[in-house]
PDB file of C-alpha atoms in Angstrom:
ATOM      1  CA  MET A   1      86.461  85.265 107.834  1.00  0.00           C
ATOM      2  CA  ASN A   2      83.984  85.917 105.033  1.00  0.00           C
ATOM      3  CA  PRO A   3      84.950  85.236 101.370  1.00  0.00           C
ATOM      4  CA  PRO A   4      85.610  88.886 100.369  1.00  0.00           C
ATOM      5  CA  ALA A   5      87.839  89.373 103.419  1.00  0.00           C
ATOM      6  CA  ARG A   6      89.682  86.117 102.648  1.00  0.00           C
ATOM      7  CA  LEU A   7      90.379  87.343  99.113  1.00  0.00           C
ATOM      8  CA  LEU A   8      91.494  90.783 100.295  1.00  0.00           C
ATOM      9  CA  ALA A   9      93.812  89.144 102.844  1.00  0.00           C
ATOM     10  CA  ARG A  10      95.631  87.532  99.913  1.00  0.00           C
ATOM     11  CA  GLN A  11      97.388  90.803  99.157  1.00  0.00           C
ATOM     12  CA  LYS A  12      99.781  89.352  96.559  1.00  0.00           C
ATOM     13  CA  THR A  13      96.844  87.952  94.602  1.00  0.00           C
ATOM     14  CA  VAL A  14      95.014  91.278  94.711  1.00  0.00           C
ATOM     15  CA  ALA A  15      98.190  93.083  93.646  1.00  0.00           C
ATOM     16  CA  ALA A  16      98.660  90.736  90.686  1.00  0.00           C
ATOM     17  CA  LEU A  17      95.038  91.180  89.597  1.00  0.00           C
ATOM     18  CA  VAL A  18      95.191  94.974  89.923  1.00  0.00           C
ATOM     19  CA  ILE A  19      98.505  95.211  88.059  1.00  0.00           C
ATOM     20  CA  GLY A  20      97.189  92.933  85.322  1.00  0.00           C
ATOM     21  CA  ALA A  21      93.986  94.959  84.976  1.00  0.00           C
ATOM     22  CA  LEU A  22      95.866  98.272  84.908  1.00  0.00           C
ATOM     23  CA  LEU A  23      98.246  97.051  82.227  1.00  0.00           C
ATOM     24  CA  ALA A  24      95.520  95.371  80.152  1.00  0.00           C
ATOM     25  CA  VAL A  25      93.304  98.459  80.129  1.00  0.00           C
ATOM     26  CA  GLY A  26      96.274 100.739  79.501  1.00  0.00           C
ATOM     27  CA  VAL A  27      97.375  98.665  76.502  1.00  0.00           C
ATOM     28  CA  ALA A  28      93.811  98.392  75.174  1.00  0.00           C
ATOM     29  CA  LEU A  29      93.239 102.156  75.367  1.00  0.00           C
ATOM     30  CA  TYR A  30      96.757 103.281  74.489  1.00  0.00           C
ATOM     31  CA  SER A  31      96.099 104.258  70.883  1.00  0.00           C
ATOM     32  CA  THR A  32      93.041 106.321  71.817  1.00  0.00           C
ATOM     33  CA  LEU A  33      94.615 108.207  74.731  1.00  0.00           C
ATOM     34  CA  PRO A  34      96.063 111.700  74.197  1.00  0.00           C
ATOM     35  CA  GLU A  35      99.844 112.177  74.129  1.00  0.00           C
ATOM     36  CA  GLN A  36      99.687 114.371  77.269  1.00  0.00           C
ATOM     37  CA  MET A  37      97.423 113.078  80.016  1.00  0.00           C
ATOM     38  CA  ALA A  38      96.050 114.674  83.164  1.00  0.00           C
ATOM     39  CA  ILE A  39      96.945 112.571  86.191  1.00  0.00           C
ATOM     40  CA  HIS A  40      96.102 114.878  89.088  1.00  0.00           C
ATOM     41  CA  TRP A  41      93.274 117.260  89.869  1.00  0.00           C
ATOM     42  CA  ASN A  42      92.896 120.069  92.384  1.00  0.00           C
ATOM     43  CA  ALA A  43      90.005 120.332  94.832  1.00  0.00           C
ATOM     44  CA  ALA A  44      87.923 122.158  92.202  1.00  0.00           C
ATOM     45  CA  GLY A  45      88.290 119.176  89.867  1.00  0.00           C
ATOM     46  CA  GLU A  46      90.607 120.977  87.449  1.00  0.00           C
ATOM     47  CA  PRO A  47      93.643 119.091  86.117  1.00  0.00           C
ATOM     48  CA  ASP A  48      96.834 120.456  87.665  1.00  0.00           C
ATOM     49  CA  ASN A  49      99.417 117.942  86.481  1.00  0.00           C
ATOM     50  CA  VAL A  50      99.951 116.309  83.103  1.00  0.00           C
ATOM     51  CA  VAL A  51     102.498 113.745  81.961  1.00  0.00           C
ATOM     52  CA  SER A  52     103.278 111.883  78.775  1.00  0.00           C
ATOM     53  CA  LYS A  53     101.050 108.974  77.835  1.00  0.00           C
ATOM     54  CA  PRO A  54     103.619 106.226  78.641  1.00  0.00           C
ATOM     55  CA  VAL A  55     104.152 107.657  82.130  1.00  0.00           C
ATOM     56  CA  ALA A  56     100.402 107.969  82.708  1.00  0.00           C
ATOM     57  CA  VAL A  57      99.801 104.370  81.658  1.00  0.00           C
ATOM     58  CA  LEU A  58     102.723 102.807  83.547  1.00  0.00           C
ATOM     59  CA  ALA A  59     102.972 104.905  86.728  1.00  0.00           C
ATOM     60  CA  MET A  60     100.006 103.386  88.561  1.00  0.00           C
ATOM     61  CA  PRO A  61     101.036  99.753  87.932  1.00  0.00           C
ATOM     62  CA  ALA A  62     104.512 100.728  89.176  1.00  0.00           C
ATOM     63  CA  VAL A  63     102.990 102.206  92.353  1.00  0.00           C
ATOM     64  CA  VAL A  64     101.042  98.984  92.978  1.00  0.00           C
ATOM     65  CA  VAL A  65     104.204  96.891  92.433  1.00  0.00           C
ATOM     66  CA  PHE A  66     106.042  99.126  94.913  1.00  0.00           C
ATOM     67  CA  MET A  67     103.217  98.788  97.455  1.00  0.00           C
ATOM     68  CA  SER A  68     103.212  95.025  97.043  1.00  0.00           C
ATOM     69  CA  VAL A  69     106.979  94.820  97.556  1.00  0.00           C
ATOM     70  CA  LEU A  70     106.675  96.932 100.704  1.00  0.00           C
ATOM     71  CA  PHE A  71     104.020  94.578 102.036  1.00  0.00           C
ATOM     72  CA  GLU A  72     106.286  91.611 101.363  1.00  0.00           C
ATOM     73  CA  LEU A  73     109.223  93.234 103.148  1.00  0.00           C
ATOM     74  CA  THR A  74     107.243  94.104 106.258  1.00  0.00           C
ATOM     75  CA  ASN A  75     105.488  91.842 108.705  1.00  0.00           C
ATOM     76  CA  ASN A  76     101.801  92.647 108.243  1.00  0.00           C
ATOM     77  CA  ASP A  77      98.817  91.117 109.935  1.00  0.00           C
ATOM     78  CA  VAL A  78      95.653  90.148 108.093  1.00  0.00           C
ATOM     79  CA  GLY A  79      93.951  93.484 108.750  1.00  0.00           C
ATOM     80  CA  GLU A  80      96.870  95.421 107.291  1.00  0.00           C
ATOM     81  CA  ARG A  81      96.928  93.194 104.195  1.00  0.00           C
ATOM     82  CA  ILE A  82      93.207  93.799 103.705  1.00  0.00           C
ATOM     83  CA  VAL A  83      93.709  97.565 104.000  1.00  0.00           C
ATOM     84  CA  GLY A  84      96.592  97.369 101.510  1.00  0.00           C
ATOM     85  CA  SER A  85      94.437  95.426  99.081  1.00  0.00           C
ATOM     86  CA  LEU A  86      91.683  98.024  99.413  1.00  0.00           C
ATOM     87  CA  ALA A  87      94.203 100.785  98.686  1.00  0.00           C
ATOM     88  CA  MET A  88      95.320  98.957  95.541  1.00  0.00           C
ATOM     89  CA  LEU A  89      91.721  98.576  94.406  1.00  0.00           C
ATOM     90  CA  LEU A  90      91.204 102.300  95.026  1.00  0.00           C
ATOM     91  CA  LEU A  91      94.205 103.047  92.791  1.00  0.00           C
ATOM     92  CA  LEU A  92      92.661 100.855  90.088  1.00  0.00           C
ATOM     93  CA  VAL A  93      89.437 102.861  90.209  1.00  0.00           C
ATOM     94  CA  VAL A  94      91.315 106.165  90.208  1.00  0.00           C
ATOM     95  CA  GLN A  95      93.285 105.096  87.130  1.00  0.00           C
ATOM     96  CA  MET A  96      90.093 104.076  85.325  1.00  0.00           C
ATOM     97  CA  MET A  97      88.602 107.484  86.100  1.00  0.00           C
ATOM     98  CA  ALA A  98      91.774 109.196  84.834  1.00  0.00           C
ATOM     99  CA  PHE A  99      91.530 107.209  81.608  1.00  0.00           C
ATOM    100  CA  GLY A 100      87.890 108.259  81.284  1.00  0.00           C
ATOM    101  CA  VAL A 101      88.671 111.945  81.791  1.00  0.00           C
ATOM    102  CA  ASN A 102      91.520 111.792  79.290  1.00  0.00           C
ATOM    103  CA  LEU A 103      89.221 110.144  76.763  1.00  0.00           C
ATOM    104  CA  GLY A 104      86.837 113.070  77.067  1.00  0.00           C
ATOM    105  CA  TYR A 105      84.222 111.708  79.457  1.00  0.00           C
ATOM    106  CA  ASP A 106      82.797 114.000  82.116  1.00  0.00           C
ATOM    107  CA  VAL A 107      83.898 112.111  85.223  1.00  0.00           C
ATOM    108  CA  PRO A 108      83.360 113.873  88.575  1.00  0.00           C
ATOM    109  CA  ILE A 109      86.731 112.599  89.728  1.00  0.00           C
ATOM    110  CA  VAL A 110      87.086 114.557  92.986  1.00  0.00           C
ATOM    111  CA  PRO A 111      83.771 113.612  94.647  1.00  0.00           C
ATOM    112  CA  ILE A 112      84.059 109.994  93.528  1.00  0.00           C
ATOM    113  CA  THR A 113      87.636 109.711  94.779  1.00  0.00           C
ATOM    114  CA  LEU A 114      86.766 111.340  98.098  1.00  0.00           C
ATOM    115  CA  ALA A 115      83.776 109.044  98.569  1.00  0.00           C
ATOM    116  CA  LEU A 116      85.837 105.965  97.731  1.00  0.00           C
ATOM    117  CA  ALA A 117      88.687 107.032 100.006  1.00  0.00           C
ATOM    118  CA  GLY A 118      86.214 107.688 102.826  1.00  0.00           C
ATOM    119  CA  GLY A 119      84.666 104.285 102.268  1.00  0.00           C
ATOM    120  CA  MET A 120      88.088 102.681 102.301  1.00  0.00           C
ATOM    121  CA  VAL A 121      88.942 104.375 105.601  1.00  0.00           C
ATOM    122  CA  ALA A 122      85.638 103.202 107.089  1.00  0.00           C
ATOM    123  CA  VAL A 123      86.294  99.618 105.996  1.00  0.00           C
ATOM    124  CA  ALA A 124      89.881  99.823 107.249  1.00  0.00           C
ATOM    125  CA  VAL A 125      88.703 100.993 110.674  1.00  0.00           C
ATOM    126  CA  TRP A 126      86.071  98.268 110.728  1.00  0.00           C
ATOM    127  CA  VAL A 127      88.642  95.591 109.804  1.00  0.00           C
ATOM    128  CA  GLU A 128      91.149  96.798 112.382  1.00  0.00           C
ATOM    129  CA  THR A 129      88.581  96.902 115.194  1.00  0.00           C
ATOM    130  CA  ARG A 130      87.202  93.433 114.631  1.00  0.00           C
TER     131      ARG A 130
END
């Protein structure tokens, strides 16, 4: 197994790194983020759901913790752990894009997210068929 795959197979390590990064960035940006933050966009790229800043900052780390607990409670093979790690990394990127949008940057969130999700599916299929 190549080094990136070995790291991704260590799902708990990836989860800890992603949670740490999400919390660190959230804390670092907290004072500059708006009180109400967009967290979801429709297919046209328009925000269609907003929540308070604390929820927006803490929801994604909570989702990653939940995913990690589910992986610990189920019997997963290496391929499934790699796919789970990729999903957590995707959530990290999505949260960074959401922070960027809420800070006023013009982030094309829908095409980037779709491309990343498609890439993740391709890698997942590749991992599972090896």
